[in-house]
PDB file of C-alpha atoms in Angstrom:
ATOM      1  CA  UNK A 206     123.361  88.539  75.957  1.00  0.00           C
ATOM      2  CA  UNK A 207     126.688  90.046  76.873  1.00  0.00           C
ATOM      3  CA  UNK A 208     127.593  93.704  76.733  1.00  0.00           C
ATOM      4  CA  UNK A 209     131.176  94.263  75.631  1.00  0.00           C
ATOM      5  CA  UNK A 210     130.910  97.754  74.149  1.00  0.00           C
ATOM      6  CA  UNK A 211     132.181  99.430  77.324  1.00  0.00           C
ATOM      7  CA  UNK A 212     135.400 101.407  77.196  1.00  0.00           C
ATOM      8  CA  UNK A 213     138.273  99.300  78.517  1.00  0.00           C
ATOM      9  CA  UNK A 214     142.017  99.361  78.067  1.00  0.00           C
ATOM     10  CA  UNK A 215     142.522  96.023  76.355  1.00  0.00           C
ATOM     11  CA  UNK A 216     140.889  93.860  73.722  1.00  0.00           C
ATOM     12  CA  UNK A 217     137.869  91.709  74.541  1.00  0.00           C
ATOM     13  CA  UNK A 218     138.330  89.724  71.333  1.00  0.00           C
ATOM     14  CA  UNK A 219     139.694  86.558  73.035  1.00  0.00           C
ATOM     15  CA  UNK A 220     136.627  86.479  75.258  1.00  0.00           C
ATOM     16  CA  UNK A 221     134.338  87.160  72.295  1.00  0.00           C
ATOM     17  CA  UNK A 222     135.951  84.285  70.389  1.00  0.00           C
ATOM     18  CA  UNK A 223     135.432  81.929  73.333  1.00  0.00           C
ATOM     19  CA  UNK A 224     131.850  83.155  73.626  1.00  0.00           C
ATOM     20  CA  UNK A 225     131.174  82.566  69.927  1.00  0.00           C
ATOM     21  CA  UNK A 226     132.692  79.085  70.107  1.00  0.00           C
ATOM     22  CA  UNK A 227     130.620  78.339  73.248  1.00  0.00           C
ATOM     23  CA  UNK A 228     133.690  77.361  75.221  1.00  0.00           C
ATOM     24  CA  UNK A 229     132.110  78.486  78.474  1.00  0.00           C
ATOM     25  CA  UNK A 230     134.667  77.092  80.917  1.00  0.00           C
ATOM     26  CA  UNK A 231     137.603  78.692  79.129  1.00  0.00           C
ATOM     27  CA  UNK A 232     135.598  81.910  78.972  1.00  0.00           C
ATOM     28  CA  UNK A 233     135.260  81.776  82.761  1.00  0.00           C
ATOM     29  CA  UNK A 234     138.999  81.213  83.091  1.00  0.00           C
ATOM     30  CA  UNK A 235     139.668  84.198  80.833  1.00  0.00           C
ATOM     31  CA  UNK A 236     137.411  86.408  82.970  1.00  0.00           C
ATOM     32  CA  UNK A 237     139.178  85.305  86.162  1.00  0.00           C
ATOM     33  CA  UNK A 238     142.567  86.042  84.629  1.00  0.00           C
ATOM     34  CA  UNK A 239     141.579  89.521  83.451  1.00  0.00           C
ATOM     35  CA  UNK A 240     139.313  90.613  86.321  1.00  0.00           C
ATOM     36  CA  UNK A 241     141.405  93.644  87.259  1.00  0.00           C
ATOM     37  CA  UNK A 242     141.638  94.897  83.663  1.00  0.00           C
ATOM     38  CA  UNK A 243     137.929  94.462  83.062  1.00  0.00           C
ATOM     39  CA  UNK A 244     136.748  96.342  86.102  1.00  0.00           C
ATOM     40  CA  UNK A 245     134.457  94.780  88.700  1.00  0.00           C
ATOM     41  CA  UNK A 246     131.172  95.698  87.002  1.00  0.00           C
ATOM     42  CA  UNK A 247     131.983  94.256  83.576  1.00  0.00           C
ATOM     43  CA  UNK A 248     133.625  91.232  85.175  1.00  0.00           C
ATOM     44  CA  UNK A 249     130.546  90.391  87.279  1.00  0.00           C
ATOM     45  CA  UNK A 250     128.189  90.988  84.359  1.00  0.00           C
ATOM     46  CA  UNK A 251     130.005  88.725  81.891  1.00  0.00           C
ATOM     47  CA  UNK A 252     130.492  86.063  84.542  1.00  0.00           C
ATOM     48  CA  UNK A 253     126.720  86.101  85.029  1.00  0.00           C
ATOM     49  CA  UNK A 254     126.281  85.694  81.273  1.00  0.00           C
ATOM     50  CA  UNK A 255     128.509  82.609  81.177  1.00  0.00           C
ATOM     51  CA  UNK A 256     126.756  80.969  84.140  1.00  0.00           C
ATOM     52  CA  UNK A 257     123.466  81.700  82.408  1.00  0.00           C
ATOM     53  CA  UNK A 258     124.743  79.862  79.333  1.00  0.00           C
ATOM     54  CA  UNK A 259     125.704  76.959  81.597  1.00  0.00           C
ATOM     55  CA  UNK A 260     122.135  76.923  82.995  1.00  0.00           C
ATOM     56  CA  UNK A 261     123.525  77.608  86.471  1.00  0.00           C
ATOM     57  CA  UNK A 262     120.802  80.119  87.234  1.00  0.00           C
ATOM     58  CA  UNK A 263     121.466  80.828  90.944  1.00  0.00           C
ATOM     59  CA  UNK A 264     125.161  81.535  90.255  1.00  0.00           C
ATOM     60  CA  UNK A 265     124.225  83.663  87.249  1.00  0.00           C
ATOM     61  CA  UNK A 266     121.788  85.693  89.294  1.00  0.00           C
ATOM     62  CA  UNK A 267     124.370  86.295  92.010  1.00  0.00           C
ATOM     63  CA  UNK A 268     126.781  87.861  89.515  1.00  0.00           C
ATOM     64  CA  UNK A 269     124.087  89.967  87.827  1.00  0.00           C
ATOM     65  CA  UNK A 270     122.883  91.220  91.210  1.00  0.00           C
ATOM     66  CA  UNK A 271     126.486  91.914  92.196  1.00  0.00           C
ATOM     67  CA  UNK A 272     126.976  93.942  89.009  1.00  0.00           C
ATOM     68  CA  UNK A 273     123.806  95.893  89.823  1.00  0.00           C
ATOM     69  CA  UNK A 274     125.015  96.646  93.362  1.00  0.00           C
ATOM     70  CA  UNK A 275     128.330  97.892  91.988  1.00  0.00           C
ATOM     71  CA  UNK A 276     126.447 100.241  89.666  1.00  0.00           C
ATOM     72  CA  UNK A 277     126.929  98.524  86.308  1.00  0.00           C
ATOM     73  CA  UNK A 278     124.074 100.236  84.480  1.00  0.00           C
ATOM     74  CA  UNK A 279     123.208  97.962  81.568  1.00  0.00           C
ATOM     75  CA  UNK A 280     119.618  97.034  80.579  1.00  0.00           C
ATOM     76  CA  UNK A 281     120.686  93.410  80.146  1.00  0.00           C
ATOM     77  CA  UNK A 282     121.452  93.152  83.850  1.00  0.00           C
ATOM     78  CA  UNK A 283     117.779  93.665  84.677  1.00  0.00           C
ATOM     79  CA  UNK A 284     116.503  91.628  81.714  1.00  0.00           C
ATOM     80  CA  UNK A 285     118.672  88.657  82.654  1.00  0.00           C
ATOM     81  CA  UNK A 286     117.623  88.816  86.311  1.00  0.00           C
ATOM     82  CA  UNK A 287     113.949  88.769  85.329  1.00  0.00           C
ATOM     83  CA  UNK A 288     114.638  85.909  82.899  1.00  0.00           C
ATOM     84  CA  UNK A 289     116.270  83.901  85.680  1.00  0.00           C
ATOM     85  CA  UNK A 290     113.383  84.573  88.066  1.00  0.00           C
ATOM     86  CA  UNK A 291     110.963  83.320  85.413  1.00  0.00           C
ATOM     87  CA  UNK A 292     113.079  80.237  84.725  1.00  0.00           C
ATOM     88  CA  UNK A 293     113.213  79.362  88.444  1.00  0.00           C
ATOM     89  CA  UNK A 294     109.548  80.195  89.076  1.00  0.00           C
ATOM     90  CA  UNK A 295     110.375  82.962  91.562  1.00  0.00           C
ATOM     91  CA  UNK A 296     108.272  85.819  90.224  1.00  0.00           C
ATOM     92  CA  UNK A 297     105.249  84.883  92.334  1.00  0.00           C
ATOM     93  CA  UNK A 298     107.130  84.198  95.576  1.00  0.00           C
ATOM     94  CA  UNK A 299     109.697  87.003  95.424  1.00  0.00           C
ATOM     95  CA  UNK A 300     108.922  90.729  95.409  1.00  0.00           C
ATOM     96  CA  UNK A 301     109.999  92.729  92.379  1.00  0.00           C
ATOM     97  CA  UNK A 302     112.845  94.186  94.394  1.00  0.00           C
ATOM     98  CA  UNK A 303     114.007  94.013  97.971  1.00  0.00           C
ATOM     99  CA  UNK A 304     114.232  97.808  98.066  1.00  0.00           C
ATOM    100  CA  UNK A 305     110.546  98.052  97.127  1.00  0.00           C
ATOM    101  CA  UNK A 306     109.727  95.564  99.877  1.00  0.00           C
ATOM    102  CA  UNK A 307     111.646  97.624 102.411  1.00  0.00           C
ATOM    103  CA  UNK A 308     109.711 100.714 101.428  1.00  0.00           C
ATOM    104  CA  UNK A 309     106.436  98.821 101.785  1.00  0.00           C
ATOM    105  CA  UNK A 310     107.595  97.578 105.181  1.00  0.00           C
ATOM    106  CA  UNK A 311     108.417 101.103 106.329  1.00  0.00           C
ATOM    107  CA  UNK A 312     105.016 102.398 105.255  1.00  0.00           C
ATOM    108  CA  UNK A 313     103.240  99.510 106.961  1.00  0.00           C
ATOM    109  CA  UNK A 314     105.145 100.232 110.176  1.00  0.00           C
ATOM    110  CA  UNK A 315     104.161 103.894 110.232  1.00  0.00           C
ATOM    111  CA  UNK A 316     100.726 103.704 108.598  1.00  0.00           C
ATOM    112  CA  UNK A 317      99.135 104.836 111.880  1.00  0.00           C
ATOM    113  CA  UNK A 318     101.454 107.849 111.890  1.00  0.00           C
ATOM    114  CA  UNK A 319     100.217 108.770 108.431  1.00  0.00           C
ATOM    115  CA  UNK A 320      96.608 108.623 109.591  1.00  0.00           C
ATOM    116  CA  UNK A 321      97.448 110.827 112.562  1.00  0.00           C
ATOM    117  CA  UNK A 322      99.284 113.266 110.273  1.00  0.00           C
ATOM    118  CA  UNK A 323      96.335 113.482 107.877  1.00  0.00           C
ATOM    119  CA  UNK A 324      93.968 114.139 110.768  1.00  0.00           C
ATOM    120  CA  UNK A 325      96.367 116.736 112.187  1.00  0.00           C
ATOM    121  CA  UNK A 326      96.661 118.502 108.817  1.00  0.00           C
ATOM    122  CA  UNK A 327      92.876 118.679 108.443  1.00  0.00           C
ATOM    123  CA  UNK A 328      92.567 120.017 111.969  1.00  0.00           C
ATOM    124  CA  UNK A 329      95.281 122.645 111.446  1.00  0.00           C
ATOM    125  CA  UNK A 330      93.846 123.745 108.097  1.00  0.00           C
ATOM    126  CA  UNK A 331      90.438 124.162 109.698  1.00  0.00           C
ATOM    127  CA  UNK A 332      91.998 126.082 112.582  1.00  0.00           C
ATOM    128  CA  UNK A 333      93.927 128.293 110.162  1.00  0.00           C
ATOM    129  CA  UNK A 334      90.775 129.094 108.236  1.00  0.00           C
ATOM    130  CA  UNK A 335      89.042 130.097 111.462  1.00  0.00           C
ATOM    131  CA  UNK A 336      92.068 132.178 112.547  1.00  0.00           C
ATOM    132  CA  UNK A 337      92.150 133.928 109.198  1.00  0.00           C
ATOM    133  CA  UNK A 338      88.568 135.042 109.627  1.00  0.00           C
ATOM    134  CA  UNK A 339      88.649 135.892 113.337  1.00  0.00           C
ATOM    135  CA  UNK A 340      92.161 137.035 114.151  1.00  0.00           C
ATOM    136  CA  UNK A 341      94.899 139.145 112.646  1.00  0.00           C
ATOM    137  CA  UNK A 342      96.713 138.121 109.481  1.00  0.00           C
ATOM    138  CA  UNK A 343     100.020 137.695 111.336  1.00  0.00           C
ATOM    139  CA  UNK A 344      98.562 134.795 113.277  1.00  0.00           C
ATOM    140  CA  UNK A 345      97.507 133.171 110.009  1.00  0.00           C
ATOM    141  CA  UNK A 346     101.093 133.389 108.717  1.00  0.00           C
ATOM    142  CA  UNK A 347     102.406 131.955 111.988  1.00  0.00           C
ATOM    143  CA  UNK A 348      99.989 129.039 111.807  1.00  0.00           C
ATOM    144  CA  UNK A 349     101.108 128.315 108.249  1.00  0.00           C
ATOM    145  CA  UNK A 350     104.733 128.206 109.376  1.00  0.00           C
ATOM    146  CA  UNK A 351     103.850 125.853 112.239  1.00  0.00           C
ATOM    147  CA  UNK A 352     102.067 123.491 109.837  1.00  0.00           C
ATOM    148  CA  UNK A 353     105.020 123.537 107.466  1.00  0.00           C
ATOM    149  CA  UNK A 354     107.437 122.793 110.315  1.00  0.00           C
ATOM    150  CA  UNK A 355     105.348 119.817 111.438  1.00  0.00           C
ATOM    151  CA  UNK A 356     105.194 118.374 107.931  1.00  0.00           C
ATOM    152  CA  UNK A 357     108.938 118.802 107.383  1.00  0.00           C
ATOM    153  CA  UNK A 358     109.699 117.171 110.735  1.00  0.00           C
ATOM    154  CA  UNK A 359     107.519 114.186 109.885  1.00  0.00           C
ATOM    155  CA  UNK A 360     109.113 113.753 106.449  1.00  0.00           C
ATOM    156  CA  UNK A 361     112.597 113.916 107.996  1.00  0.00           C
ATOM    157  CA  UNK A 362     111.759 111.295 110.620  1.00  0.00           C
ATOM    158  CA  UNK A 363     110.196 109.069 107.975  1.00  0.00           C
ATOM    159  CA  UNK A 364     113.291 109.325 105.774  1.00  0.00           C
ATOM    160  CA  UNK A 365     115.593 108.483 108.679  1.00  0.00           C
ATOM    161  CA  UNK A 366     113.501 105.473 109.689  1.00  0.00           C
ATOM    162  CA  UNK A 367     113.677 104.125 106.127  1.00  0.00           C
ATOM    163  CA  UNK A 368     117.437 104.675 105.963  1.00  0.00           C
ATOM    164  CA  UNK A 369     117.828 102.936 109.307  1.00  0.00           C
ATOM    165  CA  UNK A 370     115.955  99.842 108.134  1.00  0.00           C
ATOM    166  CA  UNK A 371     117.991  99.733 104.937  1.00  0.00           C
ATOM    167  CA  UNK A 372     121.275 100.095 106.827  1.00  0.00           C
ATOM    168  CA  UNK A 373     120.350  97.290 109.243  1.00  0.00           C
ATOM    169  CA  UNK A 374     119.536  94.865 106.407  1.00  0.00           C
ATOM    170  CA  UNK A 375     121.755  92.771 104.168  1.00  0.00           C
ATOM    171  CA  UNK A 376     121.110  91.013 100.877  1.00  0.00           C
ATOM    172  CA  UNK A 377     122.144  87.615  99.571  1.00  0.00           C
ATOM    173  CA  UNK A 378     121.448  85.101  96.813  1.00  0.00           C
ATOM    174  CA  UNK A 379     120.615  81.511  97.714  1.00  0.00           C
ATOM    175  CA  UNK A 380     122.700  79.129  95.582  1.00  0.00           C
ATOM    176  CA  UNK A 381     121.316  75.868  96.947  1.00  0.00           C
ATOM    177  CA  UNK A 382     118.238  74.869  98.910  1.00  0.00           C
ATOM    178  CA  UNK A 383     118.444  76.079 102.521  1.00  0.00           C
ATOM    179  CA  UNK A 384     116.272  75.097 105.490  1.00  0.00           C
ATOM    180  CA  UNK A 385     114.427  77.834 107.394  1.00  0.00           C
ATOM    181  CA  UNK A 386     113.978  77.473 111.161  1.00  0.00           C
ATOM    182  CA  UNK A 387     111.825  79.160 113.769  1.00  0.00           C
ATOM    183  CA  UNK A 388     114.935  80.242 115.709  1.00  0.00           C
ATOM    184  CA  UNK A 389     118.725  80.539 115.312  1.00  0.00           C
ATOM    185  CA  UNK A 390     119.468  76.820 115.742  1.00  0.00           C
ATOM    186  CA  UNK A 391     118.588  73.507 114.070  1.00  0.00           C
ATOM    187  CA  UNK A 392     116.856  72.455 117.312  1.00  0.00           C
ATOM    188  CA  UNK A 393     113.967  74.783 116.390  1.00  0.00           C
ATOM    189  CA  UNK A 394     111.106  73.718 114.168  1.00  0.00           C
ATOM    190  CA  UNK A 395     111.846  73.722 110.440  1.00  0.00           C
ATOM    191  CA  UNK A 396     109.446  76.103 108.694  1.00  0.00           C
ATOM    192  CA  UNK A 397     110.357  75.355 105.097  1.00  0.00           C
ATOM    193  CA  UNK A 398     113.144  75.786 102.582  1.00  0.00           C
ATOM    194  CA  UNK A 399     114.565  78.667 100.572  1.00  0.00           C
ATOM    195  CA  UNK A 400     114.604  77.801  96.857  1.00  0.00           C
ATOM    196  CA  UNK A 401     117.822  78.213  94.846  1.00  0.00           C
ATOM    197  CA  UNK A 402     118.202  81.544  93.063  1.00  0.00           C
ATOM    198  CA  UNK A 403     116.007  83.574  95.395  1.00  0.00           C
ATOM    199  CA  UNK A 404     117.182  86.953  96.681  1.00  0.00           C
ATOM    200  CA  UNK A 405     116.742  87.470 100.406  1.00  0.00           C
ATOM    201  CA  UNK A 406     117.052  90.283 102.912  1.00  0.00           C
ATOM    202  CA  UNK A 407     118.426  89.282 106.280  1.00  0.00           C
ATOM    203  CA  UNK A 408     119.521  90.801 109.581  1.00  0.00           C
ATOM    204  CA  UNK A 409     120.392  89.933 113.189  1.00  0.00           C
ATOM    205  CA  UNK A 410     123.337  87.612 112.530  1.00  0.00           C
ATOM    206  CA  UNK A 411     123.907  85.397 115.584  1.00  0.00           C
ATOM    207  CA  UNK A 412     126.632  82.725 115.676  1.00  0.00           C
ATOM    208  CA  UNK A 413     126.436  82.093 111.945  1.00  0.00           C
ATOM    209  CA  UNK A 414     122.624  82.342 111.810  1.00  0.00           C
ATOM    210  CA  UNK A 415     120.690  85.153 110.131  1.00  0.00           C
ATOM    211  CA  UNK A 416     117.019  86.130 110.291  1.00  0.00           C
ATOM    212  CA  UNK A 417     115.354  86.329 106.867  1.00  0.00           C
ATOM    213  CA  UNK A 418     112.974  89.293 106.670  1.00  0.00           C
ATOM    214  CA  UNK A 419     112.046  89.201 102.970  1.00  0.00           C
ATOM    215  CA  UNK A 420     110.475  87.647 101.000  1.00  0.00           C
ATOM    216  CA  UNK A 421     107.774  87.600 103.663  1.00  0.00           C
ATOM    217  CA  UNK A 422     106.739  84.026 102.794  1.00  0.00           C
ATOM    218  CA  UNK A 423     110.200  82.817 103.809  1.00  0.00           C
ATOM    219  CA  UNK A 424     110.706  84.595 107.116  1.00  0.00           C
ATOM    220  CA  UNK A 425     112.712  82.664 109.661  1.00  0.00           C
ATOM    221  CA  UNK A 426     116.287  81.804 110.611  1.00  0.00           C
ATOM    222  CA  UNK A 427     118.883  80.266 108.308  1.00  0.00           C
ATOM    223  CA  UNK A 428     122.418  79.039 108.870  1.00  0.00           C
ATOM    224  CA  UNK A 429     124.927  80.808 106.650  1.00  0.00           C
ATOM    225  CA  UNK A 430     127.146  78.695 104.440  1.00  0.00           C
ATOM    226  CA  UNK A 431     129.137  80.283 101.592  1.00  0.00           C
ATOM    227  CA  UNK A 432     128.463  77.241  99.418  1.00  0.00           C
ATOM    228  CA  UNK A 433     124.717  77.744  99.788  1.00  0.00           C
ATOM    229  CA  UNK A 434     124.323  81.505 100.328  1.00  0.00           C
ATOM    230  CA  UNK A 435     126.379  84.342  98.836  1.00  0.00           C
ATOM    231  CA  UNK A 436     126.104  87.807 100.312  1.00  0.00           C
ATOM    232  CA  UNK A 437     125.903  90.778  97.964  1.00  0.00           C
TER     233      UNK A 437
END
């Protein structure tokens, strides 16, 4: 499950020997000792592999997700994440990816704008057709440029709104069960619990409390504790 064929400046053989002998704890120690030589991506990936072998699925997922954020492009990163989600029963409650959820959220927020844009395009196309038949060709060209400018402006605003939502959000992996509350304090009603291993998107940090925005079934406020939640 590990990927050790990447170009590095020292031998991975000691780690491979520990892996083959299933000495997982010594393998973890070796990774910690050689983190700087390995590079952050390979370090996070192989640490995820060892935690996976130890059946510590939330910890394993954190390191695989961390490797993915860093840009460690290995197919086993994605395969192992999906395997962990299946093992923990998260595939039905968690979206395929937080990024996909954000995109869906953006589209849902501006769905009315899209309807208005479609109506506006139909209206302008009809107007342009009438202008082409009734008025000079130069006006037809001008109308086409106006339509193009409107479409480009809308696409630019849409792109900026999506980037804004992404920039205002943060991601984390839940390592242990965490209570979800209606507000940023334990005095509020408890809405449920976040299961271990789930990936969340959160924002609006207030006095150690963050508001979970995705997955949508787990929206609410949680208290941040590094032993229970690790930010990516």
